[in-house]
């Protein structure tokens, strides 16, 4: 079955972890007294970039800024569909300056950037499936931002409520395997409210279901190109299930970034 899965070349925006650190706590994973190995973080991040490029994906970079240790988590900075850039307004004051630098990059690349009035954290909580925008709320992005995104993007936005603080962004609890006519997802059901679980069950009856162990290993913070799934190595059981469904797991260790509650997808903004 794996041979029938066709990858699609992607364009990713990233930010080098030159200034990465855990200097404050804005999610349950973050403990400022835990030291960060910046050299190891650099090595792991470079390995992710090599993995993307070796599988045919284009990678561009925003220049990191001193004093913004979470700027490496590029996914949170914007949500891009059809060349439209829906910017971010971070929940935590510590991260709000990041938006300016990402907006500048997009504008210099010729994009118009929409500045949201409501708290929203880019691809952290907005996930493009090929037909819909799945939109997380409960900890960061607000429902008002969902409405703003639908008005600006012109695509249906489906709100989903997150209930477990360890999975504070949608991209820690769900990712898209395939877009278009073969649209399918992977998700951890217990990260969502009962009503949101019902919505996902109706929309994706053939979804791959993940366990809490998968999610705690950052297995849901993965990136798929339709064939290859760039996934945390410790999410072994999930990788095996994906292989059974015809996908090719590509393990990439970003464990140093787990100390800040981030992983592969957090470090990856897709430009569509």
mmCIF file of C-alpha atoms in Angstrom:
data_model
loop_
_atom_site.group_PDB
_atom_site.id
_atom_site.type_symbol
_atom_site.label_atom_id
_atom_site.label_comp_id
_atom_site.label_asym_id
_atom_site.label_seq_id
_atom_site.Cartn_x
_atom_site.Cartn_y
_atom_site.Cartn_z
ATOM 1 C CA UNK A 1 0.000 0.000 0.000
ATOM 2 C CA UNK A 2 2.870 2.375 0.751
ATOM 3 C CA UNK A 3 3.797 2.540 -2.925
ATOM 4 C CA UNK A 4 0.320 3.935 -3.705
ATOM 5 C CA UNK A 5 0.823 6.885 -1.352
ATOM 6 C CA UNK A 6 2.015 9.866 -3.360
ATOM 7 C CA UNK A 7 3.999 12.612 -1.616
ATOM 8 C CA UNK A 8 3.403 16.238 -2.508
ATOM 9 C CA UNK A 9 6.274 18.710 -2.427
ATOM 10 C CA UNK A 10 5.764 21.304 0.286
ATOM 11 C CA UNK A 11 7.188 24.731 1.050
ATOM 12 C CA UNK A 12 8.133 25.281 4.666
ATOM 13 C CA UNK A 13 9.142 28.345 6.666
ATOM 14 C CA UNK A 14 11.353 27.795 9.706
ATOM 15 C CA UNK A 15 13.467 29.747 12.201
ATOM 16 C CA UNK A 16 16.857 28.652 13.510
ATOM 17 C CA UNK A 17 16.911 28.015 17.305
ATOM 18 C CA UNK A 18 19.903 30.298 17.823
ATOM 19 C CA UNK A 19 18.283 31.910 20.873
ATOM 20 C CA UNK A 20 16.158 28.969 22.016
ATOM 21 C CA UNK A 21 15.699 28.663 25.782
ATOM 22 C CA UNK A 22 13.014 28.023 28.384
ATOM 23 C CA UNK A 23 12.828 31.363 30.165
ATOM 24 C CA UNK A 24 9.172 31.337 31.268
ATOM 25 C CA UNK A 25 6.320 28.858 31.692
ATOM 26 C CA UNK A 26 3.249 29.206 29.465
ATOM 27 C CA UNK A 27 2.338 25.515 29.174
ATOM 28 C CA UNK A 28 2.721 22.415 31.395
ATOM 29 C CA UNK A 29 5.858 21.265 29.569
ATOM 30 C CA UNK A 30 7.875 24.394 30.377
ATOM 31 C CA UNK A 31 10.051 24.599 33.497
ATOM 32 C CA UNK A 32 12.479 27.549 33.514
ATOM 33 C CA UNK A 33 14.802 25.727 35.925
ATOM 34 C CA UNK A 34 15.358 22.971 33.330
ATOM 35 C CA UNK A 35 18.526 23.653 31.343
ATOM 36 C CA UNK A 36 18.404 23.638 27.547
ATOM 37 C CA UNK A 37 21.276 22.275 25.479
ATOM 38 C CA UNK A 38 21.366 24.869 22.697
ATOM 39 C CA UNK A 39 24.013 22.966 20.709
ATOM 40 C CA UNK A 40 21.880 19.825 20.774
ATOM 41 C CA UNK A 41 18.814 21.832 19.809
ATOM 42 C CA UNK A 42 20.737 23.207 16.819
ATOM 43 C CA UNK A 43 21.818 19.706 15.760
ATOM 44 C CA UNK A 44 18.272 18.346 16.053
ATOM 45 C CA UNK A 45 16.785 21.268 14.148
ATOM 46 C CA UNK A 46 19.362 20.917 11.372
ATOM 47 C CA UNK A 47 18.471 17.238 11.090
ATOM 48 C CA UNK A 48 14.817 18.195 10.572
ATOM 49 C CA UNK A 49 15.802 20.596 7.791
ATOM 50 C CA UNK A 50 17.947 17.898 6.145
ATOM 51 C CA UNK A 51 15.058 15.441 6.367
ATOM 52 C CA UNK A 52 12.672 17.857 4.671
ATOM 53 C CA UNK A 53 15.087 18.716 1.885
ATOM 54 C CA UNK A 54 16.102 15.106 1.274
ATOM 55 C CA UNK A 55 12.421 14.313 0.692
ATOM 56 C CA UNK A 56 12.032 17.074 -1.876
ATOM 57 C CA UNK A 57 10.581 19.891 0.220
ATOM 58 C CA UNK A 58 11.599 23.546 -0.034
ATOM 59 C CA UNK A 59 12.702 25.229 3.175
ATOM 60 C CA UNK A 60 13.036 28.967 3.792
ATOM 61 C CA UNK A 61 14.026 30.697 7.012
ATOM 62 C CA UNK A 62 13.199 33.749 9.104
ATOM 63 C CA UNK A 63 16.136 35.332 10.918
ATOM 64 C CA UNK A 64 15.980 34.605 14.671
ATOM 65 C CA UNK A 65 15.824 37.569 17.046
ATOM 66 C CA UNK A 66 17.596 37.801 20.417
ATOM 67 C CA UNK A 67 15.197 37.811 23.355
ATOM 68 C CA UNK A 68 12.557 35.733 21.552
ATOM 69 C CA UNK A 69 13.395 32.163 22.613
ATOM 70 C CA UNK A 70 10.195 30.619 21.183
ATOM 71 C CA UNK A 71 10.597 32.155 17.730
ATOM 72 C CA UNK A 72 11.845 28.750 16.557
ATOM 73 C CA UNK A 73 8.216 27.580 16.727
ATOM 74 C CA UNK A 74 7.376 29.020 13.323
ATOM 75 C CA UNK A 75 4.009 27.280 13.038
ATOM 76 C CA UNK A 76 2.496 29.619 15.628
ATOM 77 C CA UNK A 77 3.270 32.784 13.675
ATOM 78 C CA UNK A 78 0.699 32.575 10.874
ATOM 79 C CA UNK A 79 -1.704 30.445 8.875
ATOM 80 C CA UNK A 80 -1.333 30.502 5.095
ATOM 81 C CA UNK A 81 -3.829 29.175 2.538
ATOM 82 C CA UNK A 82 -3.966 30.126 -1.122
ATOM 83 C CA UNK A 83 -1.376 32.833 -0.606
ATOM 84 C CA UNK A 84 -3.455 34.527 2.093
ATOM 85 C CA UNK A 85 -1.606 35.097 5.347
ATOM 86 C CA UNK A 86 -3.687 35.154 8.511
ATOM 87 C CA UNK A 87 -1.289 36.453 11.146
ATOM 88 C CA UNK A 88 -1.035 35.779 14.868
ATOM 89 C CA UNK A 89 -1.869 37.557 18.076
ATOM 90 C CA UNK A 90 -0.249 35.455 20.778
ATOM 91 C CA UNK A 91 -1.958 34.705 24.057
ATOM 92 C CA UNK A 92 1.248 35.139 26.073
ATOM 93 C CA UNK A 93 2.705 38.666 26.149
ATOM 94 C CA UNK A 94 6.196 37.149 25.995
ATOM 95 C CA UNK A 95 5.544 35.848 22.483
ATOM 96 C CA UNK A 96 3.658 38.764 20.941
ATOM 97 C CA UNK A 97 6.765 40.456 19.479
ATOM 98 C CA UNK A 98 7.378 37.374 17.308
ATOM 99 C CA UNK A 99 4.462 38.305 15.059
ATOM 100 C CA UNK A 100 6.151 41.495 13.887
ATOM 101 C CA UNK A 101 9.186 39.653 12.541
ATOM 102 C CA UNK A 102 7.171 36.975 10.751
ATOM 103 C CA UNK A 103 4.813 39.595 9.305
ATOM 104 C CA UNK A 104 7.856 41.457 7.982
ATOM 105 C CA UNK A 105 9.142 38.296 6.293
ATOM 106 C CA UNK A 106 5.805 37.618 4.590
ATOM 107 C CA UNK A 107 5.421 41.228 3.491
ATOM 108 C CA UNK A 108 8.943 41.296 2.048
ATOM 109 C CA UNK A 109 8.041 38.123 0.141
ATOM 110 C CA UNK A 110 5.091 39.936 -1.432
ATOM 111 C CA UNK A 111 2.213 38.727 0.742
ATOM 112 C CA UNK A 112 -0.562 40.753 2.273
ATOM 113 C CA UNK A 113 -0.824 39.937 5.960
ATOM 114 C CA UNK A 114 -4.076 40.124 7.914
ATOM 115 C CA UNK A 115 -3.587 41.250 11.492
ATOM 116 C CA UNK A 116 -6.218 39.528 13.677
ATOM 117 C CA UNK A 117 -8.011 41.387 16.433
ATOM 118 C CA UNK A 118 -8.558 38.243 18.516
ATOM 119 C CA UNK A 119 -6.017 35.912 20.095
ATOM 120 C CA UNK A 120 -4.915 33.336 17.545
ATOM 121 C CA UNK A 121 -1.746 31.294 17.245
ATOM 122 C CA UNK A 122 -1.360 30.371 13.595
ATOM 123 C CA UNK A 123 -0.975 26.750 12.614
ATOM 124 C CA UNK A 124 -0.783 25.877 16.267
ATOM 125 C CA UNK A 125 -4.581 26.003 16.311
ATOM 126 C CA UNK A 126 -5.553 26.317 12.634
ATOM 127 C CA UNK A 127 -5.122 23.182 10.546
ATOM 128 C CA UNK A 128 -5.816 23.049 6.808
ATOM 129 C CA UNK A 129 -7.289 19.759 5.643
ATOM 130 C CA UNK A 130 -7.759 20.518 1.963
ATOM 131 C CA UNK A 131 -11.441 21.350 2.419
ATOM 132 C CA UNK A 132 -11.827 22.868 5.865
ATOM 133 C CA UNK A 133 -9.932 24.738 8.497
ATOM 134 C CA UNK A 134 -10.027 22.733 11.710
ATOM 135 C CA UNK A 135 -9.676 25.299 14.485
ATOM 136 C CA UNK A 136 -8.706 24.642 18.084
ATOM 137 C CA UNK A 137 -9.813 26.641 21.101
ATOM 138 C CA UNK A 138 -9.845 26.190 24.861
ATOM 139 C CA UNK A 139 -6.358 27.331 25.853
ATOM 140 C CA UNK A 140 -4.974 29.784 23.301
ATOM 141 C CA UNK A 141 -6.871 30.719 20.118
ATOM 142 C CA UNK A 142 -10.346 32.167 20.726
ATOM 143 C CA UNK A 143 -13.629 31.417 18.981
ATOM 144 C CA UNK A 144 -13.722 35.029 17.823
ATOM 145 C CA UNK A 145 -10.509 34.329 15.919
ATOM 146 C CA UNK A 146 -12.204 31.379 14.220
ATOM 147 C CA UNK A 147 -14.813 33.779 12.858
ATOM 148 C CA UNK A 148 -12.127 36.206 11.729
ATOM 149 C CA UNK A 149 -10.274 33.419 9.938
ATOM 150 C CA UNK A 150 -13.387 32.280 8.075
ATOM 151 C CA UNK A 151 -14.189 35.812 6.925
ATOM 152 C CA UNK A 152 -10.640 36.449 5.741
ATOM 153 C CA UNK A 153 -9.854 33.064 4.208
ATOM 154 C CA UNK A 154 -13.268 32.245 2.759
ATOM 155 C CA UNK A 155 -13.038 28.594 3.814
ATOM 156 C CA UNK A 156 -15.311 26.797 6.294
ATOM 157 C CA UNK A 157 -13.858 26.858 9.795
ATOM 158 C CA UNK A 158 -14.812 24.039 12.145
ATOM 159 C CA UNK A 159 -14.245 24.810 15.823
ATOM 160 C CA UNK A 160 -12.877 22.091 18.115
ATOM 161 C CA UNK A 161 -12.525 22.439 21.884
ATOM 162 C CA UNK A 162 -9.346 21.198 23.553
ATOM 163 C CA UNK A 163 -9.683 20.077 27.173
ATOM 164 C CA UNK A 164 -6.272 18.730 28.251
ATOM 165 C CA UNK A 165 -3.691 21.424 29.128
ATOM 166 C CA UNK A 166 -0.850 19.191 27.922
ATOM 167 C CA UNK A 167 -2.360 19.494 24.455
ATOM 168 C CA UNK A 168 -2.889 23.217 24.481
ATOM 169 C CA UNK A 169 -2.633 23.648 20.706
ATOM 170 C CA UNK A 170 -4.532 21.678 18.095
ATOM 171 C CA UNK A 171 -1.270 20.624 16.455
ATOM 172 C CA UNK A 172 -0.310 18.688 19.581
ATOM 173 C CA UNK A 173 -3.455 16.557 19.331
ATOM 174 C CA UNK A 174 -4.162 16.231 15.607
ATOM 175 C CA UNK A 175 -2.439 16.302 12.231
ATOM 176 C CA UNK A 176 -3.481 15.807 8.612
ATOM 177 C CA UNK A 177 -2.242 12.738 6.765
ATOM 178 C CA UNK A 178 -3.639 13.557 3.321
ATOM 179 C CA UNK A 179 -5.440 16.499 1.803
ATOM 180 C CA UNK A 180 -7.824 16.704 -1.125
ATOM 181 C CA UNK A 181 -10.061 13.808 -2.107
ATOM 182 C CA UNK A 182 -8.203 11.369 0.189
ATOM 183 C CA UNK A 183 -8.417 13.709 3.166
ATOM 184 C CA UNK A 184 -7.720 11.962 6.444
ATOM 185 C CA UNK A 185 -6.281 12.782 9.863
ATOM 186 C CA UNK A 186 -4.681 11.350 12.983
ATOM 187 C CA UNK A 187 -5.920 12.529 16.379
ATOM 188 C CA UNK A 188 -6.009 11.774 20.082
ATOM 189 C CA UNK A 189 -9.734 11.711 21.007
ATOM 190 C CA UNK A 190 -9.395 12.434 24.731
ATOM 191 C CA UNK A 191 -7.709 15.764 24.005
ATOM 192 C CA UNK A 192 -11.115 17.041 22.822
ATOM 193 C CA UNK A 193 -14.476 17.796 24.392
ATOM 194 C CA UNK A 194 -17.226 15.175 23.868
ATOM 195 C CA UNK A 195 -18.962 17.285 21.210
ATOM 196 C CA UNK A 196 -15.720 17.875 19.332
ATOM 197 C CA UNK A 197 -14.985 14.143 19.379
ATOM 198 C CA UNK A 198 -18.372 13.546 17.767
ATOM 199 C CA UNK A 199 -17.623 16.123 15.075
ATOM 200 C CA UNK A 200 -14.292 14.493 14.262
ATOM 201 C CA UNK A 201 -15.872 11.047 14.215
ATOM 202 C CA UNK A 202 -18.492 12.206 11.713
ATOM 203 C CA UNK A 203 -16.008 14.045 9.493
ATOM 204 C CA UNK A 204 -13.290 11.391 9.605
ATOM 205 C CA UNK A 205 -14.744 7.934 10.272
ATOM 206 C CA UNK A 206 -11.526 6.319 8.997
ATOM 207 C CA UNK A 207 -9.141 8.499 10.994
ATOM 208 C CA UNK A 208 -6.125 6.941 12.670
ATOM 209 C CA UNK A 209 -6.709 7.192 16.418
ATOM 210 C CA UNK A 210 -3.814 7.909 18.737
ATOM 211 C CA UNK A 211 -3.326 7.099 22.402
ATOM 212 C CA UNK A 212 -2.226 9.374 25.224
ATOM 213 C CA UNK A 213 1.204 7.751 25.079
ATOM 214 C CA UNK A 214 1.433 8.672 21.386
ATOM 215 C CA UNK A 215 0.448 12.252 22.165
ATOM 216 C CA UNK A 216 2.765 12.621 25.177
ATOM 217 C CA UNK A 217 5.632 11.472 22.932
ATOM 218 C CA UNK A 218 4.767 14.368 20.563
ATOM 219 C CA UNK A 219 3.589 11.885 17.948
ATOM 220 C CA UNK A 220 0.676 14.150 17.015
ATOM 221 C CA UNK A 221 3.020 17.087 16.394
ATOM 222 C CA UNK A 222 3.969 15.524 13.072
ATOM 223 C CA UNK A 223 4.151 16.646 9.450
ATOM 224 C CA UNK A 224 2.906 14.504 6.555
ATOM 225 C CA UNK A 225 3.496 15.043 2.848
ATOM 226 C CA UNK A 226 0.917 12.418 1.921
ATOM 227 C CA UNK A 227 3.391 9.537 2.015
ATOM 228 C CA UNK A 228 6.179 10.369 4.448
ATOM 229 C CA UNK A 229 5.330 11.265 8.044
ATOM 230 C CA UNK A 230 8.018 13.172 9.909
ATOM 231 C CA UNK A 231 7.436 11.954 13.438
ATOM 232 C CA UNK A 232 8.997 11.880 16.908
ATOM 233 C CA UNK A 233 11.035 8.658 17.363
ATOM 234 C CA UNK A 234 9.445 7.798 20.716
ATOM 235 C CA UNK A 235 5.995 7.592 19.127
ATOM 236 C CA UNK A 236 6.841 4.067 18.032
ATOM 237 C CA UNK A 237 3.384 2.546 18.350
ATOM 238 C CA UNK A 238 1.811 5.323 16.297
ATOM 239 C CA UNK A 239 4.537 5.013 13.660
ATOM 240 C CA UNK A 240 3.757 1.306 13.367
ATOM 241 C CA UNK A 241 0.053 2.004 12.888
ATOM 242 C CA UNK A 242 0.839 4.597 10.225
ATOM 243 C CA UNK A 243 3.070 2.093 8.433
ATOM 244 C CA UNK A 244 0.185 -0.400 8.521
ATOM 245 C CA UNK A 245 -1.907 2.252 6.736
ATOM 246 C CA UNK A 246 0.677 2.620 3.992
ATOM 247 C CA UNK A 247 2.628 5.649 5.214
ATOM 248 C CA UNK A 248 6.387 5.848 5.621
ATOM 249 C CA UNK A 249 7.438 7.151 9.051
ATOM 250 C CA UNK A 250 10.529 9.365 9.051
ATOM 251 C CA UNK A 251 11.712 9.640 12.666
ATOM 252 C CA UNK A 252 13.284 12.987 13.585
ATOM 253 C CA UNK A 253 14.345 13.602 17.177
ATOM 254 C CA UNK A 254 13.433 17.083 18.446
ATOM 255 C CA UNK A 255 13.417 16.067 22.099
ATOM 256 C CA UNK A 256 15.248 19.214 23.227
ATOM 257 C CA UNK A 257 12.296 21.263 22.013
ATOM 258 C CA UNK A 258 9.862 19.140 24.027
ATOM 259 C CA UNK A 259 11.128 21.064 27.060
ATOM 260 C CA UNK A 260 9.202 24.053 25.674
ATOM 261 C CA UNK A 261 6.171 22.002 24.625
ATOM 262 C CA UNK A 262 7.138 21.911 20.947
ATOM 263 C CA UNK A 263 8.106 19.401 18.294
ATOM 264 C CA UNK A 264 8.338 18.859 14.562
ATOM 265 C CA UNK A 265 5.153 20.627 13.518
ATOM 266 C CA UNK A 266 5.688 23.489 15.958
ATOM 267 C CA UNK A 267 8.959 24.228 14.161
ATOM 268 C CA UNK A 268 7.340 24.111 10.720
ATOM 269 C CA UNK A 269 5.143 26.721 9.044
ATOM 270 C CA UNK A 270 3.681 25.565 5.716
ATOM 271 C CA UNK A 271 3.269 28.145 2.960
ATOM 272 C CA UNK A 272 0.463 27.133 0.622
#
